[in-house]
Amino acid sequence: MKKYPDISKIIKKKEKHRRSLAALPFEEKIEIVFKLQARRKFIKSDRVVGNSQKPKTKSA
């Protein structure tokens, strides 16, 4: 039988975080949504960040 690591601390932390987000006022929840949308837009823009200049590969 496989022995799995104990993840009870992770689950409790996740539950605590969910409850803290649920307790926020509606306006703050909307601000979080806009920040996540901006982050998604940035990630999808495919811009290089920092000093690691990776060459873009062309897909054929």
PDB file of C-alpha atoms in Angstrom:
ATOM      1  CA  MET A   1       0.000   0.000   0.000  1.00  0.00           C
ATOM      2  CA  LYS A   2       1.301   3.461  -0.918  1.00  0.00           C
ATOM      3  CA  LYS A   3       2.066   5.857   1.878  1.00  0.00           C
ATOM      4  CA  TYR A   4       0.969   9.410   1.085  1.00  0.00           C
ATOM      5  CA  PRO A   5       2.285  12.548   2.819  1.00  0.00           C
ATOM      6  CA  ASP A   6       0.109  14.330   5.353  1.00  0.00           C
ATOM      7  CA  ILE A   7      -1.594  17.282   3.684  1.00  0.00           C
ATOM      8  CA  SER A   8      -3.935  18.275   6.519  1.00  0.00           C
ATOM      9  CA  LYS A   9      -1.984  21.500   7.181  1.00  0.00           C
ATOM     10  CA  ILE A  10      -2.269  22.492   3.533  1.00  0.00           C
ATOM     11  CA  ILE A  11      -6.013  21.829   3.514  1.00  0.00           C
ATOM     12  CA  LYS A  12      -6.558  23.846   6.709  1.00  0.00           C
ATOM     13  CA  LYS A  13      -4.512  26.752   5.315  1.00  0.00           C
ATOM     14  CA  LYS A  14      -6.499  26.649   2.079  1.00  0.00           C
ATOM     15  CA  GLU A  15      -9.798  26.648   3.979  1.00  0.00           C
ATOM     16  CA  LYS A  16      -8.650  29.609   6.084  1.00  0.00           C
ATOM     17  CA  HIS A  17      -7.668  31.517   2.944  1.00  0.00           C
ATOM     18  CA  ARG A  18     -11.037  30.787   1.297  1.00  0.00           C
ATOM     19  CA  ARG A  19     -12.885  32.040   4.353  1.00  0.00           C
ATOM     20  CA  SER A  20     -10.791  35.226   4.474  1.00  0.00           C
ATOM     21  CA  LEU A  21     -11.580  35.894   0.811  1.00  0.00           C
ATOM     22  CA  ALA A  22     -15.267  35.220   1.400  1.00  0.00           C
ATOM     23  CA  ALA A  23     -15.291  37.730   4.270  1.00  0.00           C
ATOM     24  CA  LEU A  24     -14.014  40.572   2.076  1.00  0.00           C
ATOM     25  CA  PRO A  25     -16.394  43.315   0.990  1.00  0.00           C
ATOM     26  CA  PHE A  26     -17.753  43.079  -2.541  1.00  0.00           C
ATOM     27  CA  GLU A  27     -15.672  46.049  -3.761  1.00  0.00           C
ATOM     28  CA  GLU A  28     -12.417  44.369  -2.714  1.00  0.00           C
ATOM     29  CA  LYS A  29     -13.444  41.141  -4.439  1.00  0.00           C
ATOM     30  CA  ILE A  30     -14.012  43.102  -7.658  1.00  0.00           C
ATOM     31  CA  GLU A  31     -10.573  44.733  -7.300  1.00  0.00           C
ATOM     32  CA  ILE A  32      -9.023  41.263  -6.982  1.00  0.00           C
ATOM     33  CA  VAL A  33     -10.820  40.152 -10.152  1.00  0.00           C
ATOM     34  CA  PHE A  34      -9.462  43.153 -12.077  1.00  0.00           C
ATOM     35  CA  LYS A  35      -5.928  42.480 -10.811  1.00  0.00           C
ATOM     36  CA  LEU A  36      -6.181  38.838 -11.884  1.00  0.00           C
ATOM     37  CA  GLN A  37      -7.463  39.891 -15.315  1.00  0.00           C
ATOM     38  CA  ALA A  38      -4.516  42.289 -15.702  1.00  0.00           C
ATOM     39  CA  ARG A  39      -2.091  39.546 -14.667  1.00  0.00           C
ATOM     40  CA  ARG A  40      -3.664  37.143 -17.174  1.00  0.00           C
ATOM     41  CA  LYS A  41      -3.443  39.751 -19.926  1.00  0.00           C
ATOM     42  CA  PHE A  42       0.234  40.335 -19.115  1.00  0.00           C
ATOM     43  CA  ILE A  43       1.029  36.627 -19.144  1.00  0.00           C
ATOM     44  CA  LYS A  44      -0.777  36.128 -22.457  1.00  0.00           C
ATOM     45  CA  SER A  45       1.068  39.103 -23.977  1.00  0.00           C
ATOM     46  CA  ASP A  46       4.213  36.930 -24.142  1.00  0.00           C
ATOM     47  CA  ARG A  47       6.532  39.711 -22.995  1.00  0.00           C
ATOM     48  CA  VAL A  48       9.966  38.837 -21.654  1.00  0.00           C
ATOM     49  CA  VAL A  49      10.578  39.990 -18.093  1.00  0.00           C
ATOM     50  CA  GLY A  50      13.943  40.422 -16.389  1.00  0.00           C
ATOM     51  CA  ASN A  51      17.396  39.659 -17.723  1.00  0.00           C
ATOM     52  CA  SER A  52      16.648  36.262 -19.170  1.00  0.00           C
ATOM     53  CA  GLN A  53      16.333  37.114 -22.856  1.00  0.00           C
ATOM     54  CA  LYS A  54      15.003  33.947 -24.413  1.00  0.00           C
ATOM     55  CA  PRO A  55      14.742  33.930 -28.204  1.00  0.00           C
ATOM     56  CA  LYS A  56      11.255  33.466 -29.537  1.00  0.00           C
ATOM     57  CA  THR A  57      10.797  30.350 -31.593  1.00  0.00           C
ATOM     58  CA  LYS A  58       8.747  30.433 -34.760  1.00  0.00           C
ATOM     59  CA  SER A  59       6.184  27.709 -35.102  1.00  0.00           C
ATOM     60  CA  ALA A  60       5.960  26.288 -38.583  1.00  0.00           C
TER      61      ALA A  60
END
